[in-house]
Coordinates of C-alpha atoms in Angstrom, one line a residue:
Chain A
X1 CA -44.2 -0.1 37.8
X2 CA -43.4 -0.6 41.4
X3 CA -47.4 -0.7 42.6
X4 CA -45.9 -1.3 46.6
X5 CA -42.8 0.1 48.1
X6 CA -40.6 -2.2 50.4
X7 CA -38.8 0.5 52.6
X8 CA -36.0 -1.4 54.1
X9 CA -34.8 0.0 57.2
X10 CA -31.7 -2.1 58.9
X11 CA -31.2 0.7 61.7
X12 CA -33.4 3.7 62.9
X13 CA -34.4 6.2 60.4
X14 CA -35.5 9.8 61.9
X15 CA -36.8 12.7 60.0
X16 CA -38.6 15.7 60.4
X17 CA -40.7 17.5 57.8
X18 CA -42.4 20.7 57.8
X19 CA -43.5 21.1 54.0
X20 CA -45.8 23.8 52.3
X21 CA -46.9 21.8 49.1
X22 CA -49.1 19.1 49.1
X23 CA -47.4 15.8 49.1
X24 CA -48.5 12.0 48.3
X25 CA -46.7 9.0 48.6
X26 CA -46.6 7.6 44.8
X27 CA -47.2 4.1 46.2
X28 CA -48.3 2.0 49.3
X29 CA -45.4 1.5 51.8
X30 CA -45.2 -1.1 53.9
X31 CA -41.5 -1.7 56.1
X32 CA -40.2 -4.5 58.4
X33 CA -39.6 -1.8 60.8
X34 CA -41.5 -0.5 63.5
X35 CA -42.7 3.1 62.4
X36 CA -44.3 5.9 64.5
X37 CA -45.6 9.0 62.3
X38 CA -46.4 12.2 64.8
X39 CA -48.5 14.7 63.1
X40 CA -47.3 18.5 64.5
X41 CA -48.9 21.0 62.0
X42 CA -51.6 20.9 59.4
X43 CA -53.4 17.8 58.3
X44 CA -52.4 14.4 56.6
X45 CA -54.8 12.0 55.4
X46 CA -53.5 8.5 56.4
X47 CA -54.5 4.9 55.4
X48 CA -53.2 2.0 57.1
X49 CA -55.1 -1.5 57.2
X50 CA -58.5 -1.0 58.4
X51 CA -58.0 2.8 59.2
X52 CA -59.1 5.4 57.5
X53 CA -57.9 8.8 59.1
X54 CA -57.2 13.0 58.8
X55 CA -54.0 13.4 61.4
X56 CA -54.5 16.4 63.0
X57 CA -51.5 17.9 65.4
X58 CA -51.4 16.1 68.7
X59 CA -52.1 12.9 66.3
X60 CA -49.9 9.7 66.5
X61 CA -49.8 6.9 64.2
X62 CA -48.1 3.3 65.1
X63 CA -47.6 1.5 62.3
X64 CA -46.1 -2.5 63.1
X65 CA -44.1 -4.0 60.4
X66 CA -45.6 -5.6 57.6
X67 CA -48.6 -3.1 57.4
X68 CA -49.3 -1.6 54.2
X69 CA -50.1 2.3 55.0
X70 CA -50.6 5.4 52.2
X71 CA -50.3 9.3 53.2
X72 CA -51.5 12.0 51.4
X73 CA -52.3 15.8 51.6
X74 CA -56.1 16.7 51.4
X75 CA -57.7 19.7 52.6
X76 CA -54.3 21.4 53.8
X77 CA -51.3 21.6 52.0
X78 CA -49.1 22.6 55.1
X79 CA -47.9 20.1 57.3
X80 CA -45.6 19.3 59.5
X81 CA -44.7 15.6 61.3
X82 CA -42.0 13.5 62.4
X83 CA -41.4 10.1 61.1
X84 CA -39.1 7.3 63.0
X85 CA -38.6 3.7 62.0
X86 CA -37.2 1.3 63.8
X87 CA -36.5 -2.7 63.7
X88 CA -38.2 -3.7 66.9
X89 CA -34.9 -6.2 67.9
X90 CA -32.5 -2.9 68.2
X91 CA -34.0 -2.4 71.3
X92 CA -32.4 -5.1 72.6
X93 CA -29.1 -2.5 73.1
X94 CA -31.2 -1.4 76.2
X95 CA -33.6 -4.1 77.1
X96 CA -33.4 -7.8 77.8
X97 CA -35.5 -10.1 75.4
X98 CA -37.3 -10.6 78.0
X99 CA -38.5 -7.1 78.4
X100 CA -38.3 -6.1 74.9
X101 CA -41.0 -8.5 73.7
X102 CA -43.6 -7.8 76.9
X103 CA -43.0 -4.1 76.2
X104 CA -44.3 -4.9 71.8
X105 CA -46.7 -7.1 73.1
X106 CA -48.5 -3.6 74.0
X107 CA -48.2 -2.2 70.6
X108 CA -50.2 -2.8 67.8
X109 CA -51.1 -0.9 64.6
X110 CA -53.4 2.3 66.2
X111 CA -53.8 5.9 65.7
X112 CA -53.6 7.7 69.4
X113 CA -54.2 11.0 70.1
X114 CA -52.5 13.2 72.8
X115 CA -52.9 16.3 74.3
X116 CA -51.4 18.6 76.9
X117 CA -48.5 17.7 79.0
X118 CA -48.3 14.5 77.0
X119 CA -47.7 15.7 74.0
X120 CA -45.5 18.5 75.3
X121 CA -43.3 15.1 76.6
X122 CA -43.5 13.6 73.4
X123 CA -42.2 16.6 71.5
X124 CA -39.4 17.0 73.9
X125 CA -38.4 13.3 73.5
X126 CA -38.2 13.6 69.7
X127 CA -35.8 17.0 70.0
X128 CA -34.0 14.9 72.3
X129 CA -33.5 12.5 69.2
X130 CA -33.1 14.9 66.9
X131 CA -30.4 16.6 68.5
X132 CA -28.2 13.5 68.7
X133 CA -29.5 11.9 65.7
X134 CA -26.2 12.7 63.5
X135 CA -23.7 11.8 65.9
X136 CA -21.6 8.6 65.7
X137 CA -18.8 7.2 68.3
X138 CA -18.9 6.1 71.6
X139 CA -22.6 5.5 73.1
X140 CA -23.9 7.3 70.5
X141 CA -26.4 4.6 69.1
X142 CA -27.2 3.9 72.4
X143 CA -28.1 7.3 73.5
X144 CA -30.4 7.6 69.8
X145 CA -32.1 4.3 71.5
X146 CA -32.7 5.7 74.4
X147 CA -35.0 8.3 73.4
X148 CA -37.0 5.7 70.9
X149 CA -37.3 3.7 74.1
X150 CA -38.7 6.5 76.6
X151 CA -41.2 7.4 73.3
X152 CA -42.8 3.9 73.6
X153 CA -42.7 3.7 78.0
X154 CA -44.5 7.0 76.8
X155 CA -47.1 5.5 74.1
X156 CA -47.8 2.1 75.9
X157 CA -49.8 3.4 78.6
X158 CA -52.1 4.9 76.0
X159 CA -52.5 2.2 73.4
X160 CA -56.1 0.8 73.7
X161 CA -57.1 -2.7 74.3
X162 CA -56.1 -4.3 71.1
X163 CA -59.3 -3.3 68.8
X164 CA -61.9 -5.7 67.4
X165 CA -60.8 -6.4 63.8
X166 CA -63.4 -3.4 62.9
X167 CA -63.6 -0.7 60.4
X168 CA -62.6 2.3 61.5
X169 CA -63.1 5.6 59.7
X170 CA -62.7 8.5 62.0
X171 CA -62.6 11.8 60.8
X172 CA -62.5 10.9 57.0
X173 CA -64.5 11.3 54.2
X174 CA -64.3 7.3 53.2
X175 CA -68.0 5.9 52.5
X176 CA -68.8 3.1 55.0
X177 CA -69.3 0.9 52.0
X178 CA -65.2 1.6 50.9
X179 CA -64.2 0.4 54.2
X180 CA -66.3 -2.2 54.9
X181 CA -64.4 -3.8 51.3
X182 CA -61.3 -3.0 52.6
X183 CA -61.9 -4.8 55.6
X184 CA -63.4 -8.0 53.9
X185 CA -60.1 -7.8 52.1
X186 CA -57.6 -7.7 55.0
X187 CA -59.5 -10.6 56.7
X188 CA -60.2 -12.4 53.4
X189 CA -57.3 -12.1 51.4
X190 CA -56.3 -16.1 51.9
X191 CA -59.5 -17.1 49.7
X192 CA -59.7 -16.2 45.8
X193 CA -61.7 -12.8 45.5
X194 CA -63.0 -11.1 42.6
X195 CA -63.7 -7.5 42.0
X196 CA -67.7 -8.3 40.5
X197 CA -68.6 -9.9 43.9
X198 CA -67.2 -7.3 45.8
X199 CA -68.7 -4.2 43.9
X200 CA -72.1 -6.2 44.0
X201 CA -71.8 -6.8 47.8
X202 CA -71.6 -3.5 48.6
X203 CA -74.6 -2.4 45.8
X204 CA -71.8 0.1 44.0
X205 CA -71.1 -0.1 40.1
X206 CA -67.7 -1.7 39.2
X207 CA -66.6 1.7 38.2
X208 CA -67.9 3.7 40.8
X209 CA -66.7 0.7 43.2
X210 CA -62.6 1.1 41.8
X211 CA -62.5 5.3 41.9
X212 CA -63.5 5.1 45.6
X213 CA -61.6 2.3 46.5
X214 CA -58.3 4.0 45.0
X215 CA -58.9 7.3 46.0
X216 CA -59.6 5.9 49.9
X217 CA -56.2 3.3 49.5
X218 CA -53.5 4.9 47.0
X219 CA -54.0 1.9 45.1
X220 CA -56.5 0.2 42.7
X221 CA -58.7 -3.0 43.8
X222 CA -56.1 -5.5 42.3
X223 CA -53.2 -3.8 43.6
X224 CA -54.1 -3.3 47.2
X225 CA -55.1 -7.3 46.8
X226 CA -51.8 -8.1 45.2
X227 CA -50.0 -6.1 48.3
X228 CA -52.1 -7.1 51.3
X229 CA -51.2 -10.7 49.9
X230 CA -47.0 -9.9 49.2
X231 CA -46.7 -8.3 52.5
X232 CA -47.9 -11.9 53.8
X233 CA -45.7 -13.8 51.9
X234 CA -42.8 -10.9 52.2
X235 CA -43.2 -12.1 55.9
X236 CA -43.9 -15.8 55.5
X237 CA -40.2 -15.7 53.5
X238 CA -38.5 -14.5 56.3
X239 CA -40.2 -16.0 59.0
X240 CA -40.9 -19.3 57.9
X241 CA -39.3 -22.2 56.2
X242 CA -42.7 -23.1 53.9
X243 CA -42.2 -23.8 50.5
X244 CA -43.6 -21.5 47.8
X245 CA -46.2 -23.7 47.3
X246 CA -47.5 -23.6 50.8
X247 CA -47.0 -19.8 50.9
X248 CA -49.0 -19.1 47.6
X249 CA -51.6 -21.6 49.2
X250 CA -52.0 -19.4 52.7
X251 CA -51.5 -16.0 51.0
X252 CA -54.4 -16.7 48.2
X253 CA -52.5 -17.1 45.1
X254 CA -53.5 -19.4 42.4
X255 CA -50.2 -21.3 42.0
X256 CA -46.2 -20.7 42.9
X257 CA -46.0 -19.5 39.5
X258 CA -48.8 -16.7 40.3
X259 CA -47.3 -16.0 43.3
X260 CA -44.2 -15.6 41.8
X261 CA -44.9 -13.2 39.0
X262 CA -46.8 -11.1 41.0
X263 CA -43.2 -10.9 43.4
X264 CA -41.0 -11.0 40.8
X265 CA -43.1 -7.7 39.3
X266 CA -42.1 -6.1 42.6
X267 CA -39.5 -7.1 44.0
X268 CA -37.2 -7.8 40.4
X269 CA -36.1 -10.8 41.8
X270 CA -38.1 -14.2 42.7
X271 CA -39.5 -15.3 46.1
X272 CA -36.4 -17.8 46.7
X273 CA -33.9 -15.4 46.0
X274 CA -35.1 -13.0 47.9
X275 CA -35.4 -15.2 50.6
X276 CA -31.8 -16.2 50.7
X277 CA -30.7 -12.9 50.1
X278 CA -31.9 -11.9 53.4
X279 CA -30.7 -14.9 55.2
X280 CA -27.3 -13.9 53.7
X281 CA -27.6 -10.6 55.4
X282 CA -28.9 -11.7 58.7
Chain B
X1 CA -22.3 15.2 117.5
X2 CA -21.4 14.2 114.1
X3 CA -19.1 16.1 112.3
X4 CA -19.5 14.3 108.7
X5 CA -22.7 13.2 107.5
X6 CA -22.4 9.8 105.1
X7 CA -25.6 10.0 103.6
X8 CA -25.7 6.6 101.8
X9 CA -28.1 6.0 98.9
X10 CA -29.4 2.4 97.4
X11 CA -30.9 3.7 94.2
X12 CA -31.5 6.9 92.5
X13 CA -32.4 10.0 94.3
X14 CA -33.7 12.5 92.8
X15 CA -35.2 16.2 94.2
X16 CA -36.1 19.6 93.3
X17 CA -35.9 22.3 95.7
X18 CA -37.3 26.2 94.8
X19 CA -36.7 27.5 98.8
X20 CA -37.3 31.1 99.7
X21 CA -34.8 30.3 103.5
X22 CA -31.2 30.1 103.6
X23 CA -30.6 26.7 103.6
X24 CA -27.0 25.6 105.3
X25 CA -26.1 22.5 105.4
X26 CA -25.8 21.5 109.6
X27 CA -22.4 18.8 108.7
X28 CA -20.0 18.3 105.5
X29 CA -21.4 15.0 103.5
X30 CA -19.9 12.4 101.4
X31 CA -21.7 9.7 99.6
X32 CA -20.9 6.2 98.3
X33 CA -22.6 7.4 95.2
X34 CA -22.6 9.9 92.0
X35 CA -23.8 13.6 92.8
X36 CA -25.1 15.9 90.4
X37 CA -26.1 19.4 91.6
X38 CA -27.5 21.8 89.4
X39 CA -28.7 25.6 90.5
X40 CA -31.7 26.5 88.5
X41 CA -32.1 29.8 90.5
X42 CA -30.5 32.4 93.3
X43 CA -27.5 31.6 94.6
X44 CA -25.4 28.7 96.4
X45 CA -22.2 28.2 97.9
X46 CA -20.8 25.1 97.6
X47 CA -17.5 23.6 98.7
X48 CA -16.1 20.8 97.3
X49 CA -12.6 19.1 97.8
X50 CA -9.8 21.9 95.9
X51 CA -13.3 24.2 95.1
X52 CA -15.4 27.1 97.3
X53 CA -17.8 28.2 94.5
X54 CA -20.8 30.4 94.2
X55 CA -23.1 28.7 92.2
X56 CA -25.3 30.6 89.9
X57 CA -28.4 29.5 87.4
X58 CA -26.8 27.2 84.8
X59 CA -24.0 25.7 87.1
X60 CA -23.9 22.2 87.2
X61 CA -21.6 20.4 90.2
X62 CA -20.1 16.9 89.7
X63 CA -19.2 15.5 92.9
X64 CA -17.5 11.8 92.9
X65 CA -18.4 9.6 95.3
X66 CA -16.4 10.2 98.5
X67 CA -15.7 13.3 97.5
X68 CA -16.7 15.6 100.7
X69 CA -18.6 18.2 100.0
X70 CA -21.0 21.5 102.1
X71 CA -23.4 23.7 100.5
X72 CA -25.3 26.7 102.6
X73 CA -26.5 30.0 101.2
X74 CA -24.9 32.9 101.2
X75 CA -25.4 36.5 99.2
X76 CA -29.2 35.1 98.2
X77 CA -31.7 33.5 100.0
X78 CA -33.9 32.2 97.0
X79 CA -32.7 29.2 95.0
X80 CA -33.3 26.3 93.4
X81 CA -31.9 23.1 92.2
X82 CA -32.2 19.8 91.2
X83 CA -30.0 17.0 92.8
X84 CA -29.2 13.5 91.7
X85 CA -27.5 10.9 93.3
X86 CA -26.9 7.4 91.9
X87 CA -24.8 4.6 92.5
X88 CA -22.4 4.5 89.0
X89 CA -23.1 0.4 89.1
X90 CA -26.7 0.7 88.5
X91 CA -26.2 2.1 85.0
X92 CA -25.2 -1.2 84.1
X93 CA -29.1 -1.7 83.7
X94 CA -28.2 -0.3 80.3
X95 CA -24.4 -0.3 79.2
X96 CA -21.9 -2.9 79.3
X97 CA -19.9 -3.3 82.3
X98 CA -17.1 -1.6 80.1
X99 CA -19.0 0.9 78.3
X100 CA -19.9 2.2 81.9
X101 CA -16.2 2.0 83.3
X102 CA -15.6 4.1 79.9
X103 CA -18.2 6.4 80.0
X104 CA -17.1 7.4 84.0
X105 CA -13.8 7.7 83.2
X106 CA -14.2 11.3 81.9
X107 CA -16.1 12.5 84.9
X108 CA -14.3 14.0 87.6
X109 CA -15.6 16.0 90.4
X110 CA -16.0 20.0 89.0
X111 CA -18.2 23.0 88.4
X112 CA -19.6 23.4 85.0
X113 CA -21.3 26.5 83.6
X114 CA -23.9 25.5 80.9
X115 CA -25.6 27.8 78.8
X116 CA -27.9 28.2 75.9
X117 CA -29.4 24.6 74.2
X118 CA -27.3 22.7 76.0
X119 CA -28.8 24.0 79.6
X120 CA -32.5 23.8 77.6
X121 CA -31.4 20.3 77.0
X122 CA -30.2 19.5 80.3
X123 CA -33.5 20.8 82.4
X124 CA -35.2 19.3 79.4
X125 CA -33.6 16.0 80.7
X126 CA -34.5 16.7 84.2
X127 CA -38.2 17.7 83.5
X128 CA -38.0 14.1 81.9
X129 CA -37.2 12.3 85.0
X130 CA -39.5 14.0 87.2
X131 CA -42.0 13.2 85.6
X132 CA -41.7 9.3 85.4
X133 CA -39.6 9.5 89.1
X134 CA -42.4 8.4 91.2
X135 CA -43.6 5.3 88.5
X136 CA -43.2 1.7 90.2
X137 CA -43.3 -1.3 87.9
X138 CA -42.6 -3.1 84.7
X139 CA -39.1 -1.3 83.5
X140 CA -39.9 2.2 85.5
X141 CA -36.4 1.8 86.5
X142 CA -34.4 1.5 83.6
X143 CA -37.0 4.8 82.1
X144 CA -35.7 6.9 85.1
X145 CA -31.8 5.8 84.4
X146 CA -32.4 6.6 80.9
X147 CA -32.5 10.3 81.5
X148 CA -29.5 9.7 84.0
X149 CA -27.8 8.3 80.7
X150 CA -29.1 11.1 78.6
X151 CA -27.7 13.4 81.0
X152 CA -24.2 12.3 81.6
X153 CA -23.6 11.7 77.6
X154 CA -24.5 15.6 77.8
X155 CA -22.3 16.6 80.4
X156 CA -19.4 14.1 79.4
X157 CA -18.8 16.1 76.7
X158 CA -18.3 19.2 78.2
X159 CA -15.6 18.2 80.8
X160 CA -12.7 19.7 81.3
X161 CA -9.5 18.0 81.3
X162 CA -8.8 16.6 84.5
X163 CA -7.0 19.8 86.0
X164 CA -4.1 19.6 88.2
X165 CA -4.7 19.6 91.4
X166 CA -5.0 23.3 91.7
X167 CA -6.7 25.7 94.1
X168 CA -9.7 26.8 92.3
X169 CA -11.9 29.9 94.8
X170 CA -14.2 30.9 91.5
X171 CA -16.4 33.5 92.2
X172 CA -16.2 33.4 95.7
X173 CA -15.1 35.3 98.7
X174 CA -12.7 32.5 100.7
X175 CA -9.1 34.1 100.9
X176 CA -6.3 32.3 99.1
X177 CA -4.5 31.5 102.0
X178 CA -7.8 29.5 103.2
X179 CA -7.7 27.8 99.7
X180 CA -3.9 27.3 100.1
X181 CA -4.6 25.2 103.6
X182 CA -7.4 23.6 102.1
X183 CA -5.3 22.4 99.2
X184 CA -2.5 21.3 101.3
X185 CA -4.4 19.2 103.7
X186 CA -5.9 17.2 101.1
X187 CA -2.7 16.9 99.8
X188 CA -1.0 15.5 103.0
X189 CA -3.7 14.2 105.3
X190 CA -1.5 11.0 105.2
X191 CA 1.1 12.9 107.4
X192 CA 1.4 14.2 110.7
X193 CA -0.7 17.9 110.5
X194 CA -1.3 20.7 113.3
X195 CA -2.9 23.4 113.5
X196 CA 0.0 26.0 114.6
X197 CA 2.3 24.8 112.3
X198 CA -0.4 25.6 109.0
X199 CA -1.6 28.9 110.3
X200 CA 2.1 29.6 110.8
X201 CA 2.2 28.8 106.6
X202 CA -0.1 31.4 105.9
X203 CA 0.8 34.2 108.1
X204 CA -2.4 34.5 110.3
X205 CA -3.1 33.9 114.1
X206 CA -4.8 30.6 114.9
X207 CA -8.1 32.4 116.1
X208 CA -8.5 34.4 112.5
X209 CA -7.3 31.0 110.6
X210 CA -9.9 28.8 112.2
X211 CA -12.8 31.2 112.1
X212 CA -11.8 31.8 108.3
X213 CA -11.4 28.1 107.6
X214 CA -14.8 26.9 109.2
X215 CA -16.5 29.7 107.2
X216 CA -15.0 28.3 104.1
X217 CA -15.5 24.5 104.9
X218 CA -18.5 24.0 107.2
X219 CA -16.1 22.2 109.3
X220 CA -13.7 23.3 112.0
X221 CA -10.2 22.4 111.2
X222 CA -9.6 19.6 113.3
X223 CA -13.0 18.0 111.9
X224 CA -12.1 19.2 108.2
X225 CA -8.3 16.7 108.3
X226 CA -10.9 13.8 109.9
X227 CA -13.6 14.1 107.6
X228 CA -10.4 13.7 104.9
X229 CA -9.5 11.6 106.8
X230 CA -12.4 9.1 107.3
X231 CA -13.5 9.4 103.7
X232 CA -10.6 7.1 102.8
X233 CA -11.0 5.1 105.5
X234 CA -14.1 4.4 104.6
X235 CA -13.4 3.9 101.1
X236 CA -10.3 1.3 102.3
X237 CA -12.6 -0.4 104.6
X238 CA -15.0 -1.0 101.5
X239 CA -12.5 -1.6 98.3
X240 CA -9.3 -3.4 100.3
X241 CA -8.5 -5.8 103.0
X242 CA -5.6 -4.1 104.4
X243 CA -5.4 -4.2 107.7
X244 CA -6.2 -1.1 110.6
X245 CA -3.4 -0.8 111.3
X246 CA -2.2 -0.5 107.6
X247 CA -4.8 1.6 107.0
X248 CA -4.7 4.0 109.9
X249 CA -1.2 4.3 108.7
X250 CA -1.9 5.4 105.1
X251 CA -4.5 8.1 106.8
X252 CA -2.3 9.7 108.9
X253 CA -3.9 8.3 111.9
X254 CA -1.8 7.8 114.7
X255 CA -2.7 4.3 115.6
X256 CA -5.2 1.5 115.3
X257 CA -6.6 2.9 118.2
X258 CA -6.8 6.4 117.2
X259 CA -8.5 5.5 114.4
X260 CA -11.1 3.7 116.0
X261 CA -12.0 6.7 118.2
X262 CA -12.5 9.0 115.9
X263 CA -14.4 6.8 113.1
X264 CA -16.8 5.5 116.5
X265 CA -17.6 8.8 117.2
X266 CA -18.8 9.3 113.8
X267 CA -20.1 6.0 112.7
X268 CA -21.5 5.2 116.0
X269 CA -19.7 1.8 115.2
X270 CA -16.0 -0.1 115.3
X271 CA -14.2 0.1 111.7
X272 CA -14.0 -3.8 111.6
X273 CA -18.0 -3.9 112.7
X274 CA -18.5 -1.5 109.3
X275 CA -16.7 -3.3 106.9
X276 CA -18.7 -6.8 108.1
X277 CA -21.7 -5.0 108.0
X278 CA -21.1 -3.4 104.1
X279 CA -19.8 -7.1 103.1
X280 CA -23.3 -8.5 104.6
X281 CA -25.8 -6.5 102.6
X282 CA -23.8 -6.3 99.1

């Protein structure tokens, strides 16, 4: 059982879907890509870190790499939406460094909603995309690049001040207790954390306490722990040159060998190899 | 009185016009940059190097840079368009120096008709950089060549071959002995060329060649060959470091001195003074 799904992009991924039947992702995703999910039609019920939230069309969800996020239907099974992922450095075909990091420095994991002559622009950019998306040849990643890049000059403008670390919940039928242990687990997840004291802190049975959380995450208490805590040390792999013992210390595991089972149960491969696997590639 | 206009342009200039008067150009232009003219609605004549054309909704004219050109209205007095001109060394803001020499390779001054998805795409472009033409600021210029991109991997496509260099009177009402004159003096403006001897060529008087002609170009004949003319003078003055003589030589100017008449009476300044001048600010 795969309980989080590692989505690895290495270029951009476009897609459009306009689907009649309900549909929910059989795991948490989380990517080292940049993704940008545009609702169009019908209703999506997204979760992604401390947000809670019903898309509705005009709806726009940024979703940095490394954040774990879960879609599924709820009250309509119709939907339409666009979804684009990206690695963040492939916009260095158009921009200097220089630019390309001020311009991410904007971004950061948001739901945005636009209206009007905005979203009429937005819409226009993604047809753009998606009528050049399958060619190949001269300039033709370039010109795919180019409309990824007039999206963002499009977004950044709208992204708000970089939140408070708070719970947000808009438009969704999460309780306020759900959320509030969602959040303690995001900002928390470094320090060993058991499901009794959590249930108890927010004055729910244990049972009660797990439906909720599940049916608010896509994933049961010790799963979402296990990926808040893998997406860390997924990162800290890549990123870093820390031993295993100093990544199981930061990411609150018990012990390599912890840390290491719990990888090895998703990934099918342990922490080091998978860590010089990537190297190899990059 | 200036019988050429050089209209010179630093950046990107971009307009839309939707005008209810005939509009006629007062003086035949050339630029130092790329000109893309595209009729949204009416009618326009334009006449371009080998090409008198009436330009209907859908048309899109490429003119190179040097490449003299006159526009005025003729059967309708509505129209609009959009016009574009950029210098072809500014899209190096987002291709390689090679993938730009590349990409301008296939463009060549012409008339295309667009229809269908590809002229939805093309306005759809344009509509694009309008709306971001008047932003200042932190990569607002490399947005607005982004649609110039977008627009010339469009059009680059649908190029025709590089035709020979043929009369070409589409759709319009200039006589082919007009066209005929017009061909052959931009075919040997490096040689001795009068007036008698050409209308002679094409069997009409010289009062009915020249009132036909100037209809045609904008230009009276004698300010037609020296607008030819000067256009690659001004060109050698720029790209070479031949000499006036040398250069008045391979533009069928008489002398050094003959030269310098006619390009002071246009320029308002000594060839020698230009080319300092150009060589100062770039």
């Amino acid at each position: 059982m795969y309980p989080t799904l590692f989505l690895p992009y290495s270029g951009l991924f476009f897609d459009y879907i306009e689907s009649h039947k309900k549909h929910t992702m059989t795991v948490q995703q989380y990517h080292d890509t940049y993704e940008i999910y545009l609702q169009t039609k019908g209703e999506r019920y997204i979760f992604l870190e401390n947000i809670c939230h019903a898309m509705k069309p005009g709806d726009v969800c940024i979703i940095r790499p490394f954040d774990l996020h879960y879609g599924e239907s709820r009250t309509s099974d119709y939907y339409g939406r666009y979804v684009l992922n990206f690695p963040e450095e492939k916009l260095d075909l158009l921009l200097t460094q220089g630019e390309r990091q001020l311009l991410f420095q904007r971004f950061h994991s948001c739901i945005l909603h636009l209206t009007g002559e905005v979203w009429e622009r937005t819409l226009t950019i993604l047809q753009g995309l998606s009528a050049c998306w399958d060619q190949s040849g001269f300039l033709a990643e370039k010109l795919q690049y180019s409309y990824v890049f007039q999206l963002l000059m499009l977004l950044k403008d709208r992204m708000p001040e970089q939140e408070e670390p708070a719970i947000s919940g808009v438009s969704s039928d999460v309780r306020p207790e759900i959320l509030q242990a969602i959040h303690y687990l995001n900002e928390h997840y470094r320090d060993p954390i058991d499901l009794d004291t959590i249930a108890d802190t927010v004055h729910m049975s244990k049972y009660h306490f797990c439906r909720l959380f599940s049916k608010a995450t896509g994933a049961t208490f010790v799963e979402y722990l296990n990926n808040v805590r893998l997406t860390k040390v997924h990162q800290m792999l890549l990123e870093t040159a820390l031993s295993l013992s100093q990544i199981a210390e930061q990411t609150g595991f018990s012990s390599p060998g912890h840390l290491s089972r719990v990888f090895g149960s998703v990934y099918q491969m342990s922490p080091s190899k998978f860590r010089k696997q990537k190297h190899d590639i990059s």
